[in-house]
Coordinates of C-alpha atoms and ligand atoms in Angstrom, one line a residue:
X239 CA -40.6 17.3 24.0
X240 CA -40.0 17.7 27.7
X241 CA -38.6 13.9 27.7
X242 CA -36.2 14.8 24.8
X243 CA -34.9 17.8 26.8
X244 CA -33.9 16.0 29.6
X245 CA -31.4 13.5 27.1
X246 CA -29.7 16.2 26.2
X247 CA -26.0 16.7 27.5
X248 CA -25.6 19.1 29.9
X249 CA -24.1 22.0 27.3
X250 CA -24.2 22.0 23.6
X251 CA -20.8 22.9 21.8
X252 CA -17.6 20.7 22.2
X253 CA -15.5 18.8 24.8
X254 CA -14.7 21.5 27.4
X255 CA -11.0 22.4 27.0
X256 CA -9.8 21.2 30.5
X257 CA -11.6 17.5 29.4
X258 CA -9.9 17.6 26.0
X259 CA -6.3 18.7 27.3
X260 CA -6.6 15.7 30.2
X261 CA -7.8 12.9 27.9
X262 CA -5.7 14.5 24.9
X263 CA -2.7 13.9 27.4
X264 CA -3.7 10.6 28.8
X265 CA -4.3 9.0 25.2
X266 CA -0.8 9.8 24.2
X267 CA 0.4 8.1 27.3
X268 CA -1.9 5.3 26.0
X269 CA 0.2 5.3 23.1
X270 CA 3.4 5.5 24.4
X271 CA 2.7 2.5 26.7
X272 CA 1.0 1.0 23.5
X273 CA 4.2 1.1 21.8
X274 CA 6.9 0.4 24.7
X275 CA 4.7 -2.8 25.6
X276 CA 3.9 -3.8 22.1
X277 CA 6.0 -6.8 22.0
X278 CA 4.1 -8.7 24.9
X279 CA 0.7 -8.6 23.1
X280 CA 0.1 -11.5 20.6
X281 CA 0.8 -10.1 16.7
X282 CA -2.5 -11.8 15.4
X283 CA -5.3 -11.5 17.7
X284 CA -6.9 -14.4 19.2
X285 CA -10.7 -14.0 18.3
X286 CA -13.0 -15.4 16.6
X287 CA -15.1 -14.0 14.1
X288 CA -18.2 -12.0 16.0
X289 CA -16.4 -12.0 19.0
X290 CA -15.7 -8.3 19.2
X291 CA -19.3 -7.5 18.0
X292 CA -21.1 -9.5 20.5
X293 CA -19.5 -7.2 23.1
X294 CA -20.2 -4.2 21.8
X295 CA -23.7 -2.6 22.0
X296 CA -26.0 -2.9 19.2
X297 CA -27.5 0.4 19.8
X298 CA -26.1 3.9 20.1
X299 CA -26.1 5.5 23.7
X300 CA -28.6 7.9 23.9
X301 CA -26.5 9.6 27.3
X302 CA -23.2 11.1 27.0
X303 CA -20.6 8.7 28.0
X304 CA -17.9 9.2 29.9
X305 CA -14.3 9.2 28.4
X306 CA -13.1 6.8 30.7
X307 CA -15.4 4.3 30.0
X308 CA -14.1 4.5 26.3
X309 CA -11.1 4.0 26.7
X310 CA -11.2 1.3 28.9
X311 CA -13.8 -0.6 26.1
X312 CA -10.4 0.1 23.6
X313 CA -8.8 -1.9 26.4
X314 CA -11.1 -4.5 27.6
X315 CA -12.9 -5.0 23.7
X316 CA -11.2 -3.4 20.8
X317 CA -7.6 -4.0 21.8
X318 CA -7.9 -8.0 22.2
X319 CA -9.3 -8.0 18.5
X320 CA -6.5 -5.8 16.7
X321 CA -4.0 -7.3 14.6
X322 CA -0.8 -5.6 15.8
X323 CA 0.4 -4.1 12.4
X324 CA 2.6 -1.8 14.2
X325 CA 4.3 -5.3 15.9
X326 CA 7.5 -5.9 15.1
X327 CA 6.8 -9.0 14.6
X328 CA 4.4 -8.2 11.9
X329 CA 6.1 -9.9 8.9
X330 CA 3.2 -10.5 6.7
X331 CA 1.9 -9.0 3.2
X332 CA 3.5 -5.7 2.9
X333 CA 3.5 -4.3 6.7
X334 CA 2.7 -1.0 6.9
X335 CA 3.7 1.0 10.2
X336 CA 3.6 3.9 11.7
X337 CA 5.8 6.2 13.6
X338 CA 5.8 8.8 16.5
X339 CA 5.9 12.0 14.2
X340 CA 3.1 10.4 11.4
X341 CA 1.0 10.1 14.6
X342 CA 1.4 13.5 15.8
X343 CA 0.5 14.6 12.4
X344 CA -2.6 13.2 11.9
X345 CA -3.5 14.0 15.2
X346 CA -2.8 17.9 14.1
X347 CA -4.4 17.1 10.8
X348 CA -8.1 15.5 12.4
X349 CA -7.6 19.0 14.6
X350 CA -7.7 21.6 11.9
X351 CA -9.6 19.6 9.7
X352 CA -9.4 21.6 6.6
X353 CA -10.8 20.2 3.6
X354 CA -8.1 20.8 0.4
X355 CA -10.7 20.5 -2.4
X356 CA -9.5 24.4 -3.4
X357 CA -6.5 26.1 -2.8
X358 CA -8.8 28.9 -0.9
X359 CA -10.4 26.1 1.8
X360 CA -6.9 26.2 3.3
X361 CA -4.3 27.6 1.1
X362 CA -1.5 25.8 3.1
X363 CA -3.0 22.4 2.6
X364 CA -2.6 22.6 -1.2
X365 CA 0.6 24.2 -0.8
X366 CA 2.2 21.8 1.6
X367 CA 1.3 19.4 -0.3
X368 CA 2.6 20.9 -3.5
X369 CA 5.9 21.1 -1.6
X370 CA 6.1 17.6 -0.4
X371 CA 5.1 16.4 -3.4
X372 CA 8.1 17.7 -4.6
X373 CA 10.5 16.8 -1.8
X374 CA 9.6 13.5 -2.7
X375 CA 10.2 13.1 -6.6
X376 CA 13.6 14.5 -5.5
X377 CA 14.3 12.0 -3.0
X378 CA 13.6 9.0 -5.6
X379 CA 15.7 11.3 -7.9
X380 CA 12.5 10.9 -10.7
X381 CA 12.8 14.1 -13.4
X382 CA 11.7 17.5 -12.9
X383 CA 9.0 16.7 -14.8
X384 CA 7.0 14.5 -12.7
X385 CA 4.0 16.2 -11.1
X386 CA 2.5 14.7 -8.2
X387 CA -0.4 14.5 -6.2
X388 CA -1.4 12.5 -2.8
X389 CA -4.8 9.6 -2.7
X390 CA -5.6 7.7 -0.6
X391 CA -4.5 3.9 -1.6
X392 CA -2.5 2.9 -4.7
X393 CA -5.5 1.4 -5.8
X394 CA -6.9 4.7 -5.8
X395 CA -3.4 6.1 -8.0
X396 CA -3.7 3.3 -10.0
X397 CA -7.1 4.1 -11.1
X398 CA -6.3 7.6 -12.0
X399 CA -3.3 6.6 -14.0
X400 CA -6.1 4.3 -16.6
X401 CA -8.4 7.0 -16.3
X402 CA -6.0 9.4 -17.6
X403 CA -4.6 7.2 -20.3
X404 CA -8.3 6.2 -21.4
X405 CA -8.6 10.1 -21.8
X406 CA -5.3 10.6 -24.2
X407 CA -7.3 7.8 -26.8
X408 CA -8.1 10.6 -29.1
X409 CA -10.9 9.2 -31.4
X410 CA -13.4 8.6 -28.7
X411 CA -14.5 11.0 -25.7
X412 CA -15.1 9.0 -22.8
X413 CA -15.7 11.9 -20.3
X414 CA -18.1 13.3 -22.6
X415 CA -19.8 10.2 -24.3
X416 CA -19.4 7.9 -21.3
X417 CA -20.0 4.1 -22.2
X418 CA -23.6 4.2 -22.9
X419 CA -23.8 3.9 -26.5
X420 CA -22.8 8.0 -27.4
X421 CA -21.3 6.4 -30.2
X422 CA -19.0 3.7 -31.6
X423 CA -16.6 2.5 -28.5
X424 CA -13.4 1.2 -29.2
X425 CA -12.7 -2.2 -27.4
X426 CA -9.7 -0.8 -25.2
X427 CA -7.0 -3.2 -24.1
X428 CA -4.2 -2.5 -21.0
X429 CA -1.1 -5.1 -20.6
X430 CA 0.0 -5.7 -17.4
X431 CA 1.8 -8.9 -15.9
X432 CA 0.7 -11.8 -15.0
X433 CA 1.7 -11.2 -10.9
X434 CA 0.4 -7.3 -11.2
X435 CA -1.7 -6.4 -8.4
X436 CA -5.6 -7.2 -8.6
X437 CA -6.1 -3.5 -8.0
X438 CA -5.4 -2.8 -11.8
X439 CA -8.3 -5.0 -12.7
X440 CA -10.6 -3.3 -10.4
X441 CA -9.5 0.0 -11.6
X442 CA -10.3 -0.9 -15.1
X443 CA -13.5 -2.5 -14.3
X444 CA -14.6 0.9 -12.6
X445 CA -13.5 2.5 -16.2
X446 CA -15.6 0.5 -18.2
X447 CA -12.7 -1.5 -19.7
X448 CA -14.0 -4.4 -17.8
X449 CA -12.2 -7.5 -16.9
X450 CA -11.6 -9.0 -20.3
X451 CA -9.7 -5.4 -21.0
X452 CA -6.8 -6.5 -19.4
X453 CA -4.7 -8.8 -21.1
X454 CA -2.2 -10.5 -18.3
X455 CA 1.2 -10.8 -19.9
X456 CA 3.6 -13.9 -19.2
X457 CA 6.4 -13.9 -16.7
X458 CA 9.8 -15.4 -17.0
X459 CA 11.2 -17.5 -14.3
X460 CA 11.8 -14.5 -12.2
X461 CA 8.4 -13.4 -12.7
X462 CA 9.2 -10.6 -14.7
X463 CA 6.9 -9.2 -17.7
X464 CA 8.7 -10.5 -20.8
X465 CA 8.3 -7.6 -22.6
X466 CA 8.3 -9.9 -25.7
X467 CA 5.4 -11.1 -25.1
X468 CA 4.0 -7.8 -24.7
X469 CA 4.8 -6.6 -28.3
X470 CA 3.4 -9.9 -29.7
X471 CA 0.1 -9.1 -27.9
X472 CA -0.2 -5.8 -28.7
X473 CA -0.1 -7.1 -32.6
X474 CA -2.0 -9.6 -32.0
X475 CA -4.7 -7.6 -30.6
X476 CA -4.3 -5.1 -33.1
X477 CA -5.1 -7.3 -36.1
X478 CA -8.2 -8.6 -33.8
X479 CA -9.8 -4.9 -33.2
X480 CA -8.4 -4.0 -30.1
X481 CA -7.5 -0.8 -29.0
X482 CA -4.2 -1.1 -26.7
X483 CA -4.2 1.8 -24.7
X484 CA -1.9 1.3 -21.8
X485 CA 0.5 -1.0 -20.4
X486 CA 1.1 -1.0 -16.4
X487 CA 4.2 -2.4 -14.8
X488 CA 5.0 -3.2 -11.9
X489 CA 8.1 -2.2 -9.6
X490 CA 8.2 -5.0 -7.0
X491 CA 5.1 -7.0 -7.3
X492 CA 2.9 -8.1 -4.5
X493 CA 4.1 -12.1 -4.5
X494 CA 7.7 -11.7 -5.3
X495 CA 8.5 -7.9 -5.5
X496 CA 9.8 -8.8 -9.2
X497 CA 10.8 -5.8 -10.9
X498 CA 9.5 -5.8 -14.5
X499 CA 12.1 -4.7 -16.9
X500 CA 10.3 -0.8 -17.2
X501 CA 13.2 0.2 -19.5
X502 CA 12.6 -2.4 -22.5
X503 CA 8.5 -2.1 -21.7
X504 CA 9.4 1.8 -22.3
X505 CA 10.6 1.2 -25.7
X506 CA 7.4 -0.5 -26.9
X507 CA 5.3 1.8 -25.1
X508 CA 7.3 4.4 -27.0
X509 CA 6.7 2.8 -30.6
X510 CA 3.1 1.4 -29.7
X511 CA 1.9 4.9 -28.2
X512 CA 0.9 3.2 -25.2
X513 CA 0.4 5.3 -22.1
X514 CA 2.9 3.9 -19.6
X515 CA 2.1 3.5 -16.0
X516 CA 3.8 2.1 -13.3
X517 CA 2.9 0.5 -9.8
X518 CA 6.2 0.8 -7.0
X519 CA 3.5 1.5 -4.9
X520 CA 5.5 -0.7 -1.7
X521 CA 9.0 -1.3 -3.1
X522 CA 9.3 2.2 -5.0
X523 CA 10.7 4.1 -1.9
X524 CA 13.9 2.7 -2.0
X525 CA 14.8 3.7 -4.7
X526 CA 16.0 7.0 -2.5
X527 CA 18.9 4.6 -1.4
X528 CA 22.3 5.1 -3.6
X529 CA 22.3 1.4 -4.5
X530 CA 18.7 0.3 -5.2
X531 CA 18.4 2.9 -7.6
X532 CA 18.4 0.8 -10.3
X533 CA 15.0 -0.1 -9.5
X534 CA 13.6 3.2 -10.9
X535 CA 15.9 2.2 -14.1
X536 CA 13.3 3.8 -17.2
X537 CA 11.1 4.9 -14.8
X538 CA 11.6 8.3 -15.7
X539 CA 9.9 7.6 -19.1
X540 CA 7.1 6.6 -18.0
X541 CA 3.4 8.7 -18.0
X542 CA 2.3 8.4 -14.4
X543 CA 3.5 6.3 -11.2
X544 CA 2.5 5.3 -8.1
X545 CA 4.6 5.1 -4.8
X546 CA 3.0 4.8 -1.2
X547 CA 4.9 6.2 1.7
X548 CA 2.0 4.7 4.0
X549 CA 3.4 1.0 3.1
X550 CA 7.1 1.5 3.4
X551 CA 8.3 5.1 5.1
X552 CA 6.4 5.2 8.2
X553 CA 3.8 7.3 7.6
X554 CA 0.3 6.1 8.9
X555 CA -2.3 4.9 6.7
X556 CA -3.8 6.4 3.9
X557 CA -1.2 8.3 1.5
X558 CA -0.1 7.2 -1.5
X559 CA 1.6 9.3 -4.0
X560 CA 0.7 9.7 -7.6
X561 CA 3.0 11.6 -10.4
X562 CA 2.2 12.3 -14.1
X563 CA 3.6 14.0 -16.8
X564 CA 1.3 15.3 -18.2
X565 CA -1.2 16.4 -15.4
X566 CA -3.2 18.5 -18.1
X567 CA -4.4 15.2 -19.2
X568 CA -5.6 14.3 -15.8
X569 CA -7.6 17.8 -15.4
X570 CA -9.3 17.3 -18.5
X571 CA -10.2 13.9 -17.5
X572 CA -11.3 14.7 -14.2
X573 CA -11.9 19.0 -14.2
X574 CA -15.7 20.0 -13.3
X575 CA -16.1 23.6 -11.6
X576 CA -19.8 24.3 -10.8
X577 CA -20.6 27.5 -9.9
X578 CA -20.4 27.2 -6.2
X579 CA -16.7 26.1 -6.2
X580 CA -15.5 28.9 -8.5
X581 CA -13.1 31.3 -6.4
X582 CA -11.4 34.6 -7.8
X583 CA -8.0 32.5 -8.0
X584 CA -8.7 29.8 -10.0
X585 CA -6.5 31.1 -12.7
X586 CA -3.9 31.3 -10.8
X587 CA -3.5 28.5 -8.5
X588 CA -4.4 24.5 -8.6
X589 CA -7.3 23.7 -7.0
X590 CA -6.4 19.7 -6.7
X591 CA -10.2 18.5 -7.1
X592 CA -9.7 19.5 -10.7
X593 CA -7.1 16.2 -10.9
X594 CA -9.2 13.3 -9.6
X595 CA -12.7 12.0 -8.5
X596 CA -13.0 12.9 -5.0
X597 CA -13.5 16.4 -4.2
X598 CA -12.6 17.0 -0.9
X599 CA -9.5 16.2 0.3
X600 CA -7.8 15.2 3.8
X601 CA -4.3 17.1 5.0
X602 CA -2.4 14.4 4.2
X603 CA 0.5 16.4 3.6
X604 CA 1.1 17.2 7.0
X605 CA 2.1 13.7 8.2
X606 CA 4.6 13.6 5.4
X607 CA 6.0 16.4 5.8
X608 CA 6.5 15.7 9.6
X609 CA 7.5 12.3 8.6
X610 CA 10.5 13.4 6.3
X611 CA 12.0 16.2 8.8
X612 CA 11.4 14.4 11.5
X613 CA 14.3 11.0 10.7
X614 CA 15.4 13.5 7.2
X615 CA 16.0 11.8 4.4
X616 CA 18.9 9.7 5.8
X617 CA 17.3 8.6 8.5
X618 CA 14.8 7.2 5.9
X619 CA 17.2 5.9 3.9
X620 CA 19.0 4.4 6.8
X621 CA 16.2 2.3 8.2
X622 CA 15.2 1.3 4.5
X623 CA 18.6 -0.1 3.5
X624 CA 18.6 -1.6 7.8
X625 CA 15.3 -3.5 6.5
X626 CA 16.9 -5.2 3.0
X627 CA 19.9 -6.2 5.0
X628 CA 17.4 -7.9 7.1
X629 CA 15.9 -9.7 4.1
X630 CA 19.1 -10.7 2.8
X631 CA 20.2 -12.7 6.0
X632 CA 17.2 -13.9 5.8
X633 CA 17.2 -15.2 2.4
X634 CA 20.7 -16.6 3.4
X635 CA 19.3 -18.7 5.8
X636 CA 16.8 -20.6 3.9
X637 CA 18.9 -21.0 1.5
X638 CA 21.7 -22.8 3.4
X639 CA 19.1 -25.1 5.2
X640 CA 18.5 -28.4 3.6
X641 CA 14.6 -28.3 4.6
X642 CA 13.8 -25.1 2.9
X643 CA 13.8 -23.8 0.0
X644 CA 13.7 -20.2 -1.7
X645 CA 10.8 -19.7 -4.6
X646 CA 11.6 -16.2 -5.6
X647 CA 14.4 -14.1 -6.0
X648 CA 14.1 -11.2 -3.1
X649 CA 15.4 -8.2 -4.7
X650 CA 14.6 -5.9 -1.6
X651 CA 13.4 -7.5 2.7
X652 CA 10.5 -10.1 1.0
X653 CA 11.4 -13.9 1.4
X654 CA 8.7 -16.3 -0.5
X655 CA 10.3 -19.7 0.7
X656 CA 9.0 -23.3 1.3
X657 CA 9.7 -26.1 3.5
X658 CA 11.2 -28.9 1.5
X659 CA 12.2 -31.6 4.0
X660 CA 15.3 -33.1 3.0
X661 CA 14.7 -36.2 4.4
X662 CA 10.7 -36.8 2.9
X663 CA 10.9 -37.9 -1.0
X664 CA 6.3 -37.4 -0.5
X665 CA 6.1 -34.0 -2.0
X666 CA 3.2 -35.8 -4.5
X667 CA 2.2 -38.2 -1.3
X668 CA -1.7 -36.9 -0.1
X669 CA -2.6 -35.8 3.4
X670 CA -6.5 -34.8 3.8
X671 CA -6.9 -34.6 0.0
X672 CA -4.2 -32.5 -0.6
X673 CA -1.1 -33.3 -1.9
X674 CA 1.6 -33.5 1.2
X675 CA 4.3 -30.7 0.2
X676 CA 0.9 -28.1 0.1
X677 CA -0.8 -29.6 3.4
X678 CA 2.7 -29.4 5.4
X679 CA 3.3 -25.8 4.1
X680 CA -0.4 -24.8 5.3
X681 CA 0.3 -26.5 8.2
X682 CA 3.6 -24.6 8.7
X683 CA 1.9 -21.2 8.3
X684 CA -1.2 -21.7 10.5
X685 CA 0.6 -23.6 13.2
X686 CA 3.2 -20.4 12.9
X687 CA 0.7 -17.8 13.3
X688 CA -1.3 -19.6 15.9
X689 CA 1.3 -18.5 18.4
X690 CA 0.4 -15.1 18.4
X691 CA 4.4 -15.0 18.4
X692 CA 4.7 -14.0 14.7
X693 CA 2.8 -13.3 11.5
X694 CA 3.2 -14.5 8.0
X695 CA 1.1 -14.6 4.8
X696 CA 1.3 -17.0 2.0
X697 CA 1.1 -16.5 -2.1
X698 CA 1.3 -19.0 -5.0
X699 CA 3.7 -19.2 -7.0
X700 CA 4.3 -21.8 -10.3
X701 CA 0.5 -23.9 -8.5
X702 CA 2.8 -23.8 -5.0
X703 CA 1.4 -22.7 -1.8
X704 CA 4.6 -20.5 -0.7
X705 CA 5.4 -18.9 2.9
X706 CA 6.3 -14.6 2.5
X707 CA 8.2 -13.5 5.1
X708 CA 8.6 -9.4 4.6
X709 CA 10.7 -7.0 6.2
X710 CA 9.3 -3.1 6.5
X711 CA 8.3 -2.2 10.1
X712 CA 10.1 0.3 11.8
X713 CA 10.2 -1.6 14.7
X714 CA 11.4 -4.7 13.3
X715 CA 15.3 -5.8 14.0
X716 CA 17.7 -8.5 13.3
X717 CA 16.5 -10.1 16.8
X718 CA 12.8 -10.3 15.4
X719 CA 13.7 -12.0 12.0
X720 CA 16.3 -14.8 13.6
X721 CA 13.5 -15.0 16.8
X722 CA 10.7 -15.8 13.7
X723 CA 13.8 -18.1 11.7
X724 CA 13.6 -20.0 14.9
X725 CA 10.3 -20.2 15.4
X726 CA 9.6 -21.5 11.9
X727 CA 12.3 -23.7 12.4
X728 CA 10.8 -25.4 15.5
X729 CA 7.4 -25.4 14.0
X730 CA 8.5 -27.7 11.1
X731 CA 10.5 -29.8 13.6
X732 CA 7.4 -30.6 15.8
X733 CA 5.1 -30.8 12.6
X734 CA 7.4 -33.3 11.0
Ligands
PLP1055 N1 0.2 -2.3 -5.9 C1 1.0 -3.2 -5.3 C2 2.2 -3.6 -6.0 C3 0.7 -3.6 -4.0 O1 1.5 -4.5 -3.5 C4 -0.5 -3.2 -3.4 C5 -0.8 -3.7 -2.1 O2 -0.1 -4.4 -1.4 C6 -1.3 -2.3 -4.1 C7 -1.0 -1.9 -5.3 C8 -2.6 -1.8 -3.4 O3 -2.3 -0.9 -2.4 P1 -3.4 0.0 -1.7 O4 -3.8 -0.8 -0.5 O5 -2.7 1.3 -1.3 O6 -4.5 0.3 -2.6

């Protein structure tokens, strides 16, 4: 015991507040730096993998450590292996970044750290959120209707959007019967396209619909559901014992950001009594800009949504936004009060762990809320449309270059192209067992992010690896996307 004693710190109880304001102050000079400087680190980190865990210690320190010395292991270890998603050079998947208010936010948020599984365990928490919630569905003009609650991830939304459209399939309980033989299950069946995101699958294989529940519906050459399609399948599964249930589209896919056509898949959700869902979860912000509001075209008929500000509006990581109609259906999905989480005002409040599966919940609200007053919903606007405009030059240029080629149309700032030299006739020739149009585009991407100069992903589309070059950052200019047109440029120049 004497040998323990003498481990311990020398007080109990938290960072003295002297420490915490002088650290607190020098780590937002950290960040400040972090951002002024950003553009002279390399976008993809050049590690490989274990390197960062060899240098750290395998075991914890029994000591106290200085603050110092942490920070300077964020310098000397963790820094080298981030992947600068804040770069503006960070043109790959869908970039999420953040921005100085969202930091500030969370940093206020980890302070009070309330937990908003009741309105009483921090009455503004659930309130703030109710509010921005609100400001939101206003701002991508959806109907009054719409009630809304913040997750995590889309996945996350996603998942509570099949969970409450499993509920509304009236001859069979699954809250109460689960799916362990309680009685006879119907064989439930959800439609969603063909280039729908993978986390609709994983949400319906944490439902019990499993894998072979989810019936991927053709595209048409803009890789659009074809909503055809959709009604023959629905009848055909019909006559074969299925129970179609929902139907998901999607508002800018991940590949393409194609925009399924929500108001004809409406109609036959309408006439099938399919639950309707649908997944803007990047592209669904801007539809708070005057023209790109066609994008929410029959959106307003549909049962829930999912739009994520953390992907596309500058707030940091996690916070995606989910609306219902009928958020009744989600409570009685989700709604389980044991005895210790009753509080005088349940009846007259909404405690929002009665609307999904986690129970407490993060003040995400707060960063959103600072997020939105902080550039108002112009500012927002401004830098959304600033980022599409982008896109389009973008676009432009491959298109008017004889060794590239466009694979997608780009309705909002995200370019799939290819290089197609003009002057090779090989795209079937082989190189390294692969035929010569894939290997070069490969090549093209890995020799491109190798610089550390720029960072791109890749996609199939029609069997064809394809380049995505996409445009969200709130960093990222006009300079950065001709500086990376260049770069990819020179790259195919030296590789040819
Ligand atoms: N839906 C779409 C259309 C997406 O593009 C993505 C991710 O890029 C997701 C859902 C999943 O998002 P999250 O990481 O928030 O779960």
């Amino acid at each position: 015991m004497g040998d323990e004693k003498s481990t311990m710190p020398n007080s109990l109880g938290d960072m003295p507040t002297e420490e915490f304001k002088k650290y607190g102050y020098e780590l937002i000079d950290w960040i400040a730096e972090y951002f002024t400087d950003i553009e002279k680190l390399p976008v993809l980190p050049k590690v490989k993998p274990g390197d960062i865990k060899t240098k750290l210690p395998k075991n914890p320190p029994e000591l106290p450590e200085g603050f110092d010395k942490i920070i300077s292991d964020v310098d000397n270890i963790i820094v080298p292996g981030v992947t600068h998603w804040n770069h503006p050079n960070f043109m790959a998947y869908f970039n999420s970044t953040s921005s100085g208010p969202g930091i500030l936010a969370e940093l206020l948020s980890a302070a009070f750290n309330t937990n908003g599984m009741l309105w009483k365990t921090s009455p503004s928490t659930t309130e703030l959120e109710r509010v921005t919630v609100d400001w939101m569905r206003q701002m991508l003009a959806l109907p009054e209707s719409f009630w809304g609650i913040i997750y995590d991830t889309a996945s996350i939304s996603s998942m509570h959007g099949i969970a409450a459209a499993r509920e509304q399939v009236g001859e069979y309980s699954f809250r109460q019967m689960g799916l362990s033989g309680g009685g006879k299950i119907p064989k439930l069946r959800l439609y969603a396209s063909e280039h729908a995101h993978s986390s609709i699958e994983k949400g319906a294989i944490l439902l019990g619909i499993g894998i072979d529940g989810v019936r991927k519906i053709p595209v048409d050459n803009e890789f659009k559901m074809i909503p055809e399609k959709l009604s023959d399948a629905i009848i055909e599964d019909r006559k074969s014992g299925w129970r179609p249930f929902c139907v998901v589209a999607t508002v800018g896919t991940t590949s393409t950001t194609s925009i399924d056509p929500v108001e004809e898949i409406a109609d036959i959700c309408e006439k099938e009594k399919l639950w309707l869902h649908v997944d803007a979860a990047h592209s669904g912000v801007t539809a708070m800009i005057s023209e790109m509001k066609y994008i929410f075209n029959g959106v307003e008929r549909a049962d829930s949504l999912v739009v994520n500000p953390h992907k596309w509006m500058f707030v940091p990581v996690d916070l995606s936004l989910f609306y219902i109609r009928k958020p009744d259906v989600l409570k009685k999905a989700f709604s389980l009060v044991p005895e210790y989480l009753k509080t005088a005002e349940d009846n007259s409040v909404e405690n929002l762990m009665d609307y999904g599966i986690q129970l407490g919940r993060r003040f995400r609200a707060l960063k959103l809320w600072f997020v939105i007053r902080y550039f108002g919903v112009n500012g927002i606007t401004e830098r959304l449309r600033e980022h599409i405009r982008i896109g389009q030059l973008f676009a432009g240029w491959i298109d008017e270059h004889q060794n590239f080629e466009r694979m997608a149309p780009a309705p909002f700032s995200t370019v799939c192209f290819r290089a197609h030299p003009a002057s090779t006739n090989s795209e079937s020739m082989i190189v390294q067992g692969t035929p010569y149009g894939e290997w070069l585009n490969e090549q093209l991407l890995q020799k491109i992010n190798e610089t550390g100069k720029l960072f791109l992903s890749h996609t199939k589309i029609n069997g064809k690896f394809v380049l995505r070059l996409s445009v969200s950052g709130i960093r990222t200019e006009e300079r950065h996307v001709k500086d990376a047109w260049n770069l990819i440029q020179r790259t195919l120049k030296e590789l040819l």
